[in-house]
Coordinates of C-alpha atoms in Angstrom, one line a residue:
M28 CA 15.1 -31.8 18.2
V29 CA 18.6 -33.7 17.3
S30 CA 21.1 -33.2 20.5
P31 CA 24.9 -32.6 19.5
I32 CA 25.9 -36.2 21.5
R33 CA 23.3 -38.2 19.2
W34 CA 24.5 -35.9 16.0
A35 CA 27.6 -36.9 16.9
V36 CA 26.9 -40.2 17.8
S37 CA 25.1 -40.5 14.1
K38 CA 28.4 -38.8 12.8
I39 CA 30.6 -42.0 13.6
Y40 CA 28.3 -45.0 12.8
G41 CA 26.2 -43.6 10.1
S42 CA 23.0 -43.5 11.1
E43 CA 20.6 -41.6 9.1
T44 CA 19.6 -38.5 10.9
D45 CA 19.8 -35.8 7.6
P46 CA 16.5 -36.0 7.0
P47 CA 14.0 -37.5 9.4
V48 CA 12.7 -40.2 8.5
V49 CA 9.1 -40.6 8.5
A50 CA 7.7 -44.0 9.4
E51 CA 7.0 -45.8 6.0
V52 CA 3.5 -46.9 5.4
E53 CA 2.7 -50.1 3.1
R54 CA 0.7 -49.6 0.7
A55 CA 0.2 -51.4 -2.4
S56 CA 0.3 -48.3 -4.5
Y57 CA 2.4 -45.1 -3.6
A58 CA -0.6 -43.1 -5.3
E59 CA -3.6 -44.8 -3.6
Q60 CA -2.0 -44.4 0.1
I61 CA -1.8 -40.3 -1.5
V62 CA -5.4 -40.5 -2.5
S63 CA -6.7 -42.2 0.9
R64 CA -4.8 -39.6 2.9
L65 CA -6.9 -37.0 1.2
R66 CA -10.4 -38.6 2.0
H67 CA -10.9 -35.7 4.9
F68 CA -11.2 -32.7 2.0
E69 CA -14.7 -34.6 0.3
N70 CA -16.2 -34.0 4.3
Q71 CA -15.1 -30.2 4.1
V72 CA -13.2 -30.7 7.3
L73 CA -10.0 -29.6 9.0
P74 CA -7.6 -32.0 7.9
P75 CA -6.1 -35.0 10.6
S76 CA -3.0 -33.1 10.1
A77 CA -4.2 -29.7 10.7
R78 CA -1.8 -28.4 13.7
V79 CA -3.9 -25.3 14.7
D80 CA -6.9 -25.6 16.8
P81 CA -9.3 -22.4 15.7
T82 CA -11.0 -23.5 19.3
L83 CA -8.1 -22.7 21.2
S84 CA -7.7 -19.2 23.4
Q85 CA -5.1 -17.0 23.6
R86 CA -3.1 -17.0 27.0
V87 CA -2.7 -13.4 28.5
A88 CA 1.1 -12.3 28.7
P89 CA 2.6 -13.6 32.4
P90 CA 3.7 -10.8 34.3
F91 CA 7.5 -10.0 35.0
R92 CA 8.6 -10.9 37.6
L93 CA 12.2 -11.2 39.4
S94 CA 12.3 -15.3 39.0
N95 CA 12.0 -14.7 35.3
L96 CA 15.7 -13.7 35.1
L97 CA 16.7 -16.8 36.9
V98 CA 14.3 -18.3 34.5
W99 CA 16.5 -16.4 31.5
G100 CA 19.7 -17.4 32.8
V101 CA 18.9 -21.1 32.7
A102 CA 17.9 -20.6 29.6
I103 CA 20.8 -18.7 28.4
A104 CA 23.3 -21.5 29.9
K105 CA 21.2 -24.4 28.1
K106 CA 21.3 -22.7 24.9
S107 CA 24.8 -21.5 25.5
T108 CA 25.9 -25.2 26.2
E109 CA 23.8 -26.5 23.5
L110 CA 25.6 -24.2 21.0
A111 CA 29.2 -25.4 22.2
G112 CA 28.2 -29.3 21.3
E113 CA 26.9 -27.9 17.5
V114 CA 30.0 -26.3 17.3
F115 CA 32.3 -28.8 18.2
V116 CA 30.3 -31.3 16.1
H117 CA 30.4 -28.7 13.2
Q118 CA 34.3 -28.5 13.0
V119 CA 34.9 -32.7 13.9
W120 CA 32.3 -34.5 12.4
G121 CA 30.6 -31.6 10.1
P122 CA 27.7 -29.6 9.8
R123 CA 24.2 -30.8 10.2
K124 CA 23.5 -29.1 6.0
P125 CA 26.3 -30.4 3.9
S126 CA 26.8 -26.5 2.7
W127 CA 26.5 -25.2 5.6
G128 CA 29.3 -22.9 7.5
I129 CA 29.5 -22.2 10.8
E130 CA 27.6 -19.0 10.5
M131 CA 24.8 -21.2 9.7
T132 CA 25.2 -23.8 12.4
V133 CA 25.4 -20.7 15.1
I134 CA 22.3 -19.0 13.4
T135 CA 20.5 -22.2 13.5
T136 CA 21.0 -23.6 17.2
I137 CA 20.3 -20.2 18.6
M138 CA 16.7 -20.2 16.8
R139 CA 16.1 -23.8 17.2
G140 CA 13.3 -24.1 20.4
A141 CA 13.0 -20.7 20.7
G142 CA 9.4 -20.9 21.4
K143 CA 10.0 -22.8 24.7
Y144 CA 11.3 -19.4 26.5
S145 CA 7.9 -17.8 25.0
E146 CA 6.6 -17.8 28.6
I147 CA 9.7 -15.4 30.2
A148 CA 9.5 -13.3 26.7
S149 CA 7.5 -10.3 25.8
L150 CA 6.0 -8.9 22.5
G151 CA 8.1 -5.8 23.4
M152 CA 11.0 -7.1 24.3
L153 CA 11.0 -9.4 21.3
R154 CA 10.6 -6.4 18.9
G155 CA 13.0 -4.7 20.7
I156 CA 15.6 -7.5 19.7
L157 CA 15.1 -8.3 16.4
N158 CA 14.7 -4.5 15.2
V159 CA 18.4 -4.6 15.5
L160 CA 18.4 -6.0 12.3
G161 CA 17.5 -2.2 11.4
Y162 CA 21.0 -1.2 11.9
V163 CA 23.1 -4.4 11.1
P164 CA 25.5 -3.0 7.6
I165 CA 24.3 -2.9 4.7
P166 CA 26.0 -5.0 2.0
S167 CA 25.7 -1.7 -0.7
N168 CA 24.8 1.7 -0.6
A169 CA 21.6 3.1 -1.4
M170 CA 19.1 6.2 -1.1
V171 CA 16.6 5.6 1.3
T172 CA 13.5 8.2 1.8
P173 CA 10.9 7.9 4.6
V174 CA 7.5 9.0 3.5
T175 CA 4.5 8.9 5.6
F176 CA 1.0 9.8 3.9
R177 CA -2.7 9.8 4.7
V178 CA -5.0 7.1 4.0
P179 CA -7.6 8.5 1.8
K180 CA -11.3 6.9 2.0
R181 CA -11.4 5.1 -1.2
K182 CA -14.3 3.2 -0.6
L183 CA -13.0 -0.2 -1.4
R184 CA -14.8 -2.9 -2.8
G185 CA -15.5 -6.1 -1.7
F186 CA -14.5 -7.9 1.8
L187 CA -12.7 -5.1 2.4
A188 CA -15.9 -2.4 1.9
E189 CA -17.2 -1.9 5.6
C190 CA -13.5 -1.7 7.5
S191 CA -12.4 0.8 4.3
S192 CA -15.9 2.6 5.6
A193 CA -14.6 3.6 8.5
E194 CA -11.6 5.5 7.4
D195 CA -12.0 9.3 7.9
G196 CA -9.2 10.3 5.7
T197 CA -6.8 11.1 9.0
R198 CA -5.7 7.6 9.6
E199 CA -1.5 7.9 8.6
L200 CA 0.7 4.8 7.3
A201 CA 4.5 5.0 6.8
G202 CA 7.1 3.7 4.4
E203 CA 10.4 4.3 2.9
W204 CA 11.5 4.5 -1.2
V205 CA 14.8 2.4 -1.3
V206 CA 17.0 3.0 -4.4
G207 CA 19.8 1.4 -5.6
R208 CA 23.0 4.0 -5.6
H209 CA 23.4 3.8 -9.0
L210 CA 20.0 3.7 -10.1
W211 CA 19.4 7.2 -7.8
R212 CA 22.1 8.7 -9.5
R213 CA 20.8 8.3 -13.2
L214 CA 17.0 9.6 -11.5
Q215 CA 19.0 12.5 -9.9
A216 CA 20.1 13.6 -13.2
E217 CA 16.9 13.1 -15.3
W218 CA 15.7 15.2 -12.7
R219 CA 18.5 17.8 -13.1
A220 CA 18.3 17.7 -16.7
S221 CA 14.4 18.6 -16.5
R222 CA 15.1 21.3 -14.4
G223 CA 17.8 22.7 -16.9
E224 CA 20.8 22.5 -14.0
I225 CA 23.2 20.8 -16.4
R226 CA 24.9 21.5 -19.7
K227 CA 23.1 20.3 -23.0
N228 CA 25.3 17.8 -24.1
S229 CA 25.0 15.9 -21.2
V230 CA 21.3 16.0 -21.3
A231 CA 21.5 14.4 -24.6
S232 CA 23.9 11.5 -22.8
I233 CA 21.1 11.0 -19.9
K234 CA 18.1 10.7 -22.4
S235 CA 19.9 8.1 -24.8
H236 CA 20.9 6.4 -21.5
S237 CA 17.8 6.3 -20.2
M238 CA 15.7 5.3 -23.7
D239 CA 16.3 1.7 -23.2
H240 CA 14.9 2.0 -19.3
K241 CA 11.7 0.8 -18.2
D242 CA 10.6 2.6 -14.9
R243 CA 9.1 0.0 -13.2
V244 CA 8.3 0.1 -9.5
I245 CA 8.5 -2.3 -6.7
L246 CA 6.2 -2.3 -4.2
Y247 CA 8.0 -4.7 -0.9
I248 CA 5.4 -6.3 1.6
H249 CA 7.9 -7.2 4.8
G250 CA 7.6 -10.4 6.6
G251 CA 7.6 -11.0 10.5
A252 CA 5.2 -13.6 11.2
Y253 CA 2.8 -10.4 11.2
F254 CA 3.6 -8.8 14.2
M255 CA 7.4 -7.8 13.7
F256 CA 10.3 -6.0 11.9
S257 CA 9.6 -3.1 10.3
A258 CA 10.6 -1.9 6.5
A259 CA 13.8 -0.4 7.8
T260 CA 14.6 -4.1 9.6
H261 CA 14.2 -5.2 5.6
R262 CA 16.5 -3.0 3.9
I263 CA 19.3 -5.7 3.5
M264 CA 16.8 -6.9 1.4
T265 CA 14.9 -4.1 -0.3
I266 CA 18.5 -2.5 -1.4
Q267 CA 19.2 -5.8 -2.7
L268 CA 16.3 -6.1 -4.7
S269 CA 16.5 -2.6 -6.3
K270 CA 19.9 -2.7 -7.0
H271 CA 19.3 -6.1 -8.8
L272 CA 16.0 -5.2 -10.5
N273 CA 17.2 -1.7 -11.3
A274 CA 13.7 -0.1 -10.2
R275 CA 12.5 2.1 -7.5
L276 CA 11.1 0.2 -4.2
F277 CA 8.8 1.6 -1.9
A278 CA 8.3 -0.6 1.5
I279 CA 5.2 -0.1 3.6
D280 CA 5.3 -0.3 7.1
Y281 CA 1.7 -1.8 7.8
R282 CA -0.1 -1.7 11.1
L283 CA 1.1 -4.7 13.2
A284 CA -0.2 -7.2 15.0
P285 CA -2.0 -7.7 17.7
E286 CA -2.4 -4.1 18.0
T287 CA -4.5 -4.4 14.7
R288 CA -6.1 -7.8 14.3
F289 CA -7.0 -9.1 10.3
P290 CA -7.9 -7.9 7.7
G291 CA -6.2 -4.3 9.3
Q292 CA -2.9 -5.4 7.6
L293 CA -4.9 -6.5 4.1
I294 CA -6.2 -3.2 4.1
D295 CA -2.7 -1.3 4.6
V296 CA -0.9 -3.2 1.7
V297 CA -4.3 -2.8 -0.8
S298 CA -4.0 1.3 0.3
A299 CA -0.6 1.2 -0.6
Y300 CA -1.0 -0.6 -3.8
M301 CA -4.0 2.4 -4.4
R302 CA -1.6 4.5 -3.6
L303 CA 1.2 4.0 -6.2
L304 CA -1.9 3.4 -8.8
E305 CA -4.3 6.3 -8.4
D306 CA -1.6 9.1 -6.2
L307 CA 1.1 8.7 -7.6
H308 CA -0.1 7.8 -11.5
I309 CA 1.8 4.5 -11.6
P310 CA 0.5 2.5 -14.2
P311 CA -0.2 -1.2 -12.8
E312 CA 1.9 -2.9 -15.6
N313 CA 4.6 -1.2 -14.5
I314 CA 4.5 -2.3 -10.9
I315 CA 5.5 -5.7 -9.2
V316 CA 4.6 -6.9 -5.8
A317 CA 7.3 -8.4 -3.4
G318 CA 7.2 -10.3 -0.1
D319 CA 8.8 -12.7 2.2
S320 CA 7.4 -14.8 5.0
A321 CA 3.7 -13.2 6.3
G322 CA 4.9 -10.6 3.6
G323 CA 4.6 -13.0 0.9
A324 CA 1.5 -14.0 2.3
L325 CA 0.2 -10.8 1.7
T326 CA 1.1 -10.3 -1.4
L327 CA -0.6 -12.8 -2.4
A328 CA -3.8 -12.1 -0.6
L329 CA -3.5 -8.7 -2.5
L330 CA -3.1 -9.9 -5.7
L331 CA -6.1 -12.2 -5.0
Y332 CA -8.3 -9.3 -3.5
L333 CA -7.5 -6.8 -6.9
R334 CA -8.6 -9.9 -8.6
D335 CA -12.2 -10.3 -7.2
N336 CA -12.6 -6.9 -7.4
K337 CA -12.0 -6.3 -10.8
Y338 CA -9.0 -3.9 -9.8
P339 CA -6.3 -3.2 -12.0
L340 CA -3.8 -6.1 -11.2
P341 CA 0.4 -5.7 -11.1
S342 CA 2.7 -7.0 -13.6
G343 CA 4.1 -10.0 -11.8
A344 CA 4.8 -10.4 -8.6
I345 CA 8.3 -12.4 -6.2
V346 CA 7.0 -14.2 -3.0
M347 CA 9.8 -15.5 -1.0
S348 CA 9.3 -18.3 1.8
P349 CA 5.3 -17.5 2.0
W350 CA 3.6 -18.5 4.8
A351 CA 0.8 -19.7 2.6
D352 CA -1.3 -22.4 5.1
L353 CA -1.4 -21.1 8.6
T354 CA -2.9 -24.4 9.5
M355 CA 0.4 -25.3 9.4
S356 CA -0.7 -28.6 8.3
C357 CA 2.2 -30.4 6.0
D358 CA 4.8 -32.6 7.1
S359 CA 7.8 -30.0 6.5
W360 CA 7.0 -28.5 9.6
D361 CA 8.1 -32.2 11.7
S362 CA 10.9 -32.5 8.7
N363 CA 12.9 -29.3 8.3
E364 CA 12.0 -29.0 12.4
A365 CA 16.2 -29.7 13.3
Y366 CA 17.4 -26.9 10.5
D367 CA 15.1 -24.2 10.1
I368 CA 15.0 -21.0 11.7
I369 CA 11.5 -20.9 12.6
P370 CA 10.2 -22.0 15.9
R371 CA 7.2 -23.7 16.2
P372 CA 4.7 -22.3 18.2
T373 CA 3.5 -22.9 21.2
P374 CA -0.4 -23.8 21.1
G375 CA -2.6 -20.7 23.2
D376 CA 0.8 -19.4 24.0
H377 CA 0.2 -15.2 23.8
L378 CA 3.4 -15.3 21.2
H379 CA 1.6 -17.4 19.0
P380 CA 1.7 -15.6 15.9
I381 CA -1.7 -16.9 13.9
L382 CA -3.3 -15.7 17.6
C383 CA -2.3 -12.3 17.5
Y384 CA -2.9 -12.5 13.4
L385 CA -6.9 -13.5 13.9
G386 CA -7.2 -13.2 17.5
D387 CA -9.8 -15.3 19.2
E388 CA -12.9 -15.2 16.9
G389 CA -10.9 -14.7 14.0
I390 CA -8.8 -17.7 13.6
E391 CA -12.3 -20.0 13.9
K392 CA -14.2 -17.4 11.1
Y393 CA -10.7 -16.5 8.9
L394 CA -8.4 -19.2 9.4
T395 CA -8.6 -20.8 5.5
H396 CA -9.8 -17.9 4.0
P397 CA -8.0 -17.4 0.8
Y398 CA -6.7 -13.9 2.5
V399 CA -5.3 -15.3 5.5
S400 CA -3.9 -18.3 4.0
P401 CA -3.6 -17.9 0.4
L402 CA -3.2 -21.9 -0.4
F403 CA -7.2 -22.0 0.0
G404 CA -7.6 -19.7 -3.1
D405 CA -8.3 -20.0 -6.5
F406 CA -5.5 -18.5 -8.6
T407 CA -7.2 -18.4 -12.0
G408 CA -6.2 -14.9 -13.5
I409 CA -3.5 -14.4 -11.2
P410 CA 0.0 -12.4 -12.9
P411 CA 3.5 -14.2 -13.5
L412 CA 4.4 -15.4 -10.0
L413 CA 8.5 -16.0 -9.0
I414 CA 8.1 -17.9 -5.3
Q415 CA 11.8 -19.1 -3.8
C416 CA 12.1 -21.1 -0.7
G417 CA 14.6 -23.1 1.1
D418 CA 14.8 -27.2 1.0
S419 CA 15.6 -26.9 4.8
E420 CA 12.6 -24.6 5.7
V421 CA 9.3 -25.8 7.8
L422 CA 7.5 -23.9 4.9
R423 CA 8.7 -25.7 2.4
D424 CA 5.7 -28.6 1.6
E425 CA 3.1 -25.6 1.8
I426 CA 4.7 -23.5 -1.0
T427 CA 5.4 -26.7 -3.2
L428 CA 1.6 -27.1 -3.2
L429 CA 1.1 -23.4 -4.1
A430 CA 3.5 -23.7 -7.3
H431 CA 1.4 -26.7 -8.1
K432 CA -2.1 -25.4 -7.7
A433 CA -1.1 -21.8 -9.1
T434 CA 0.5 -23.0 -12.2
R435 CA -3.2 -25.7 -12.1
A436 CA -5.2 -22.1 -12.4
G437 CA -3.0 -21.2 -15.4
V438 CA -0.5 -18.9 -13.7
K439 CA 3.1 -18.8 -15.3
V440 CA 5.0 -20.0 -11.9
R441 CA 8.7 -19.9 -11.7
H442 CA 9.3 -22.0 -8.3
E443 CA 12.9 -22.4 -7.0
I444 CA 14.1 -24.5 -4.2
Y445 CA 17.3 -23.9 -3.0
E446 CA 19.0 -26.7 -1.3
D447 CA 20.3 -26.9 2.1
C448 CA 18.6 -23.1 2.8
V449 CA 16.5 -22.2 5.5
H450 CA 13.2 -19.6 5.9
V451 CA 13.9 -16.5 4.0
F452 CA 17.5 -17.0 3.6
Q453 CA 18.0 -14.0 1.3
T454 CA 18.3 -12.3 4.7
F455 CA 21.8 -13.8 4.9
P456 CA 24.5 -12.2 2.4
F457 CA 27.3 -14.5 3.0
L458 CA 25.3 -16.9 1.3
E459 CA 25.7 -17.3 -2.3
A460 CA 22.2 -19.3 -2.6
S461 CA 21.1 -15.9 -1.5
R462 CA 23.1 -13.7 -4.3
R463 CA 21.6 -16.4 -6.5
A464 CA 18.4 -16.0 -5.5
F465 CA 18.4 -12.2 -6.7
L466 CA 19.6 -13.0 -9.4
S467 CA 17.2 -15.2 -10.4
C468 CA 14.6 -12.2 -9.1
R469 CA 16.7 -10.4 -12.2
D470 CA 16.3 -12.9 -14.7
F471 CA 12.8 -13.2 -13.5
V472 CA 11.8 -9.5 -14.6
K473 CA 13.9 -9.1 -17.2
R474 CA 13.3 -11.9 -18.8
V475 CA 9.7 -13.8 -18.1
L476 CA 7.6 -10.8 -17.6
P477 CA 8.0 -9.4 -20.8
A478 CA 7.3 -12.5 -22.4
Q479 CA 4.1 -13.4 -20.0
Q480 CA 2.8 -9.6 -19.2
R481 CA -0.5 -9.0 -21.5
R482 CA 0.8 -5.2 -21.4
S483 CA 4.4 -3.8 -21.6
P484 CA 5.6 -1.3 -18.8
Q485 CA 4.4 2.5 -19.9
S486 CA 6.4 5.8 -19.8
L487 CA 5.4 7.1 -16.6
D488 CA 3.5 10.6 -17.7
D489 CA 4.6 14.1 -16.1
V490 CA 2.6 13.6 -13.1
A491 CA 4.5 10.6 -11.9
I492 CA 7.5 11.9 -12.8
A493 CA 7.2 14.6 -10.7
G494 CA 5.2 13.2 -7.8
L495 CA 7.7 10.5 -7.7
E496 CA 10.7 13.5 -7.6
A497 CA 9.0 15.0 -4.9
E498 CA 8.6 12.2 -2.6
M499 CA 12.4 10.8 -3.4
D500 CA 13.9 14.0 -3.7
N501 CA 14.2 15.9 -0.5
E502 CA 15.8 16.8 2.7
K503 CA 14.4 13.5 4.0
T504 CA 16.0 11.5 2.0
R505 CA 19.1 9.3 3.4
T506 CA 22.3 7.8 2.1
V507 CA 22.6 4.2 3.8
A508 CA 26.5 3.2 3.3
A509 CA 27.9 0.2 3.7
D510 CA 28.6 0.2 7.6
G511 CA 25.0 0.8 7.4
Q512 CA 24.9 4.6 9.1
E513 CA 22.9 6.9 7.5
E514 CA 22.9 10.1 7.4
V515 CA 21.6 13.3 6.0
S516 CA 21.9 13.6 2.1
Q517 CA 22.3 17.0 0.5
N518 CA 20.9 16.2 -3.1
K519 CA 23.2 19.1 -4.9
D520 CA 25.8 17.4 -3.2
L521 CA 25.3 13.6 -4.3
P522 CA 27.4 12.4 -8.0
S523 CA 25.0 12.4 -11.0
L524 CA 25.1 9.8 -13.6
V525 CA 27.2 12.2 -16.0
D526 CA 29.5 12.6 -13.3
D527 CA 30.6 8.5 -13.0
D528 CA 30.9 6.0 -15.4
P529 CA 27.7 3.9 -14.4
A530 CA 29.7 0.8 -15.2
E531 CA 31.5 0.8 -11.8
D532 CA 28.0 0.3 -10.4
E533 CA 26.3 -2.3 -12.7
D534 CA 26.3 -5.9 -11.1
E535 CA 29.3 -7.7 -12.3
D536 CA 26.9 -10.7 -13.2
D537 CA 24.5 -9.0 -14.8
N538 CA 24.8 -10.8 -17.7
V539 CA 24.5 -14.3 -15.8
S540 CA 22.2 -16.3 -17.3
I541 CA 19.4 -18.3 -15.5
A542 CA 19.1 -22.3 -16.6
S543 CA 16.2 -22.0 -18.9
S544 CA 12.8 -24.2 -17.5
S545 CA 11.6 -25.4 -21.3
S546 CA 14.5 -27.5 -21.6
A547 CA 13.9 -31.6 -21.8
T548 CA 17.3 -33.2 -21.9
L549 CA 20.0 -32.8 -19.2
H550 CA 23.7 -33.4 -19.1
D551 CA 25.5 -36.4 -17.4
D552 CA 29.1 -36.2 -16.2
T553 CA 30.2 -37.4 -19.7
G554 CA 28.7 -34.8 -21.9
E555 CA 26.0 -36.6 -23.2
R556 CA 22.4 -35.9 -23.5
S557 CA 20.4 -38.2 -21.1
P558 CA 16.1 -38.2 -21.8
I559 CA 13.9 -37.5 -18.3
P560 CA 12.5 -40.3 -16.7
K561 CA 9.0 -39.9 -16.2
H562 CA 9.4 -41.0 -12.8
P563 CA 13.0 -39.8 -11.6
A564 CA 14.6 -42.0 -9.1
G565 CA 14.1 -40.7 -5.6
T566 CA 10.7 -39.3 -6.2
E567 CA 8.8 -41.7 -4.0
R568 CA 11.5 -41.7 -1.1
Y569 CA 11.3 -38.1 -1.2
L570 CA 7.7 -38.0 -1.4
S571 CA 7.3 -40.8 1.5
R572 CA 8.4 -38.3 3.9
L573 CA 4.9 -36.3 3.9
S574 CA 2.5 -37.7 6.4
L575 CA -0.6 -36.5 7.9
R576 CA -0.9 -36.3 11.3
T577 CA -3.8 -37.5 13.0
T578 CA -5.7 -35.1 15.4
H579 CA -9.0 -34.4 14.1
L580 CA -10.7 -31.0 14.3
T581 CA -14.0 -29.2 13.7
S582 CA -14.5 -27.0 10.7
P583 CA -14.5 -23.1 10.5
S584 CA -16.4 -21.6 8.1
T585 CA -14.6 -20.8 5.1
P586 CA -15.7 -18.5 2.4
T587 CA -15.2 -19.1 -1.3
T588 CA -13.3 -17.3 -3.9
P589 CA -14.1 -18.1 -8.0
T590 CA -13.8 -21.5 -9.0
S591 CA -11.4 -22.4 -11.7
T592 CA -12.1 -23.4 -15.1
T593 CA -8.8 -23.6 -16.6
T594 CA -7.5 -26.9 -16.9
F595 CA -3.5 -27.8 -17.0
I596 CA -1.8 -30.9 -18.5
P597 CA 0.5 -32.2 -15.7
R598 CA 4.4 -32.8 -16.4
N599 CA 6.9 -34.2 -14.2
H600 CA 10.4 -32.3 -15.7
Y601 CA 13.6 -33.2 -14.1
R602 CA 16.4 -31.6 -15.6
R603 CA 20.3 -31.4 -14.5
A604 CA 21.3 -27.9 -15.7
S605 CA 24.9 -26.6 -16.2
G606 CA 26.2 -25.1 -13.4
T607 CA 28.0 -21.3 -11.6
G608 CA 30.0 -21.3 -9.5
F609 CA 28.7 -21.8 -6.0
T610 CA 30.9 -21.0 -2.9
P611 CA 29.8 -22.4 0.5
L612 CA 30.5 -21.0 3.9
S613 CA 33.4 -23.4 4.3
A614 CA 36.5 -23.2 2.1
T615 CA 35.9 -25.9 -0.4
A616 CA 34.5 -24.8 -3.6
L617 CA 31.3 -26.7 -4.9
T618 CA 29.1 -26.0 -7.2
M619 CA 25.4 -24.8 -7.5
S620 CA 23.5 -26.8 -10.3
P621 CA 20.0 -25.8 -11.3
C622 CA 17.9 -28.3 -11.9
L623 CA 13.9 -29.0 -12.8
A624 CA 13.1 -31.7 -10.1
P625 CA 9.8 -33.0 -8.5
A626 CA 8.9 -30.9 -4.9
P627 CA 7.6 -32.4 -2.1
K628 CA 3.4 -33.2 -1.9
P629 CA 2.6 -30.7 0.7
I630 CA -0.7 -32.0 2.8
V631 CA -3.3 -29.2 2.4
R632 CA -5.8 -27.9 4.8
T633 CA -8.2 -26.4 2.3
R634 CA -11.9 -27.0 1.7
A635 CA -13.8 -27.9 -1.2
T636 CA -15.0 -24.6 -1.7
S637 CA -12.0 -23.1 -2.1
H638 CA -10.9 -25.0 -4.8
P639 CA -13.4 -26.9 -6.9
D640 CA -11.5 -30.4 -6.8
I641 CA -8.9 -30.9 -4.4
H642 CA -9.4 -34.6 -4.3
S643 CA -8.8 -35.0 -8.3
L644 CA -6.0 -32.5 -8.0
C645 CA -3.8 -34.2 -5.0
A646 CA -4.6 -37.3 -6.6
D647 CA -3.4 -36.3 -10.1
W648 CA 0.1 -34.7 -8.4
A649 CA 0.9 -38.1 -7.1
E650 CA -0.1 -40.0 -9.7
R651 CA 1.6 -38.0 -12.8
G652 CA 3.9 -35.4 -10.5
P653 CA 3.4 -31.5 -10.2
A654 CA 2.3 -29.5 -13.0
N655 CA 5.1 -26.9 -12.7
E656 CA 8.3 -27.2 -12.8
T657 CA 10.7 -26.6 -9.7
T658 CA 14.2 -25.5 -10.2
L659 CA 16.3 -27.1 -7.6
Y660 CA 19.4 -24.9 -6.2
S661 CA 21.8 -27.5 -4.9
P662 CA 25.7 -26.6 -3.9
H663 CA 26.4 -29.8 -4.4
A664 CA 28.1 -31.4 -7.2
V665 CA 26.0 -33.4 -9.5
S666 CA 27.3 -36.9 -10.1
N667 CA 24.4 -38.3 -11.0
S668 CA 22.3 -37.3 -14.8
R669 CA 19.4 -38.4 -13.0
G670 CA 19.0 -36.0 -10.6
N671 CA 17.9 -37.6 -7.9
V672 CA 17.2 -35.8 -5.0

């Protein structure tokens, strides 16, 4: 951790502390350097960079003592002093990241190093504090309907067959339907029209309004390190997704760890998907799965499980900062530790999320299982992916390799990195990058999916429409207003689409176009077109920050996934595109510019059985660049046409 005093001194004397620089290893060839680091993959053992020891046992939570109050007092005093120092440095010399406002400085300072105080915290207390997020004011109106349903005996195939056979049809799961205000009005008007409750001339206008609309349904899987949060705490994201995608959204409340270990969470997610598919008769072409952090990993695990067992796949997936590698093998856990909001867990701690999720036995058995760490799976046959992450988050590198590996398997991948942004930055509505990310989600659904998915969204049949209406339009429906307050909605009193001008609810950026990822040229400050360099300046410096740790561990058993037969020619696109207006947290107006840029090389902790040619894949990445195109959204004005990172 970089102290405020050291940070201030660096501002005065110009020492480089952003980002922390890893000691350079002199080699004759950078490509040879990368390849030499990956030799351990040939022996099918844990990589030396792994930070999770599968032989560790989880400690029992210590009992509460009165002395804990004193420790809490000391901790609060230390954190308050640190916060005051950071705010002072922010105001005098500037923030740790150029585009950060005071809000991000405060948030990151509070979260930084929080893992050091886990011994005096309990899981119940932690959940209670974080669940307050469920009462944070929501930025836009929406309708929320809580739902509880029984999990039937579905006789799931493959990996979940044994656990599924234990279901007796009495277990219940909860979730909630989230619908943006404008879509809710349209749906309600359609339901009223179908029941003959409004005049005929209005019915015609409603039908004509609905003709262009394809009914998509989003299955949202919330994050929270597998042991925190809920659908309610993530309304700040689910409402935005429903609004921008103009779609119904179902957020599932899967069972949390450590009360439920893996694969319980995966069973719940699969059950939620099957309920949409089989019980509510929603065509798979109409379903989009989305998730953040641990929910992003569950989203990928869901896709792998459905593919492995020949279940119908959804049309696409949106993953935000997915936790794809539970071995924590990548260097960004070190280089971004001083900036991200995710504290590094203490080995063996009672609040260690991986131990809570897998347990002492499961961590040895499943740590590299593709359904636990999706990075180690084969992505052949997976639907199109939108992958978003922050440049300053600890998961950045593993997400980079996730995009590269999925592209190598033939998946259509849209990989976006948002400069200066932290883990799941979409939860911060005051960030312009958050708004931009949701606009990109809209663009992905409107433009990418229609061109990539094999079948277009289908019209919902009468059974599906009736089922959705029964679930969403009832006495349990709540209005979540701009102030975050809920109140029971009387459906008959809700304004319908025919009573309102729909334009007032449309997003002002509905026609914003996201920069195309297929362009092969860029514009410099003079307006002239410049060719893309094969090895853009700054790439080696950016990649050289990625290094391996030297702790050697034993290898757990790892199941296999189908091997990929798809080949993909890597390319190293690097393009600056015209930017849109970006207003950072500070008062200074900057420019947010999307560009296609090479991402840093993460170090995977996979086995040869999980990917048939991991050594060649990584060597190819080092020599010719990533297979996928990475779009970097920068809040800084573009001053170099070659887009140095």
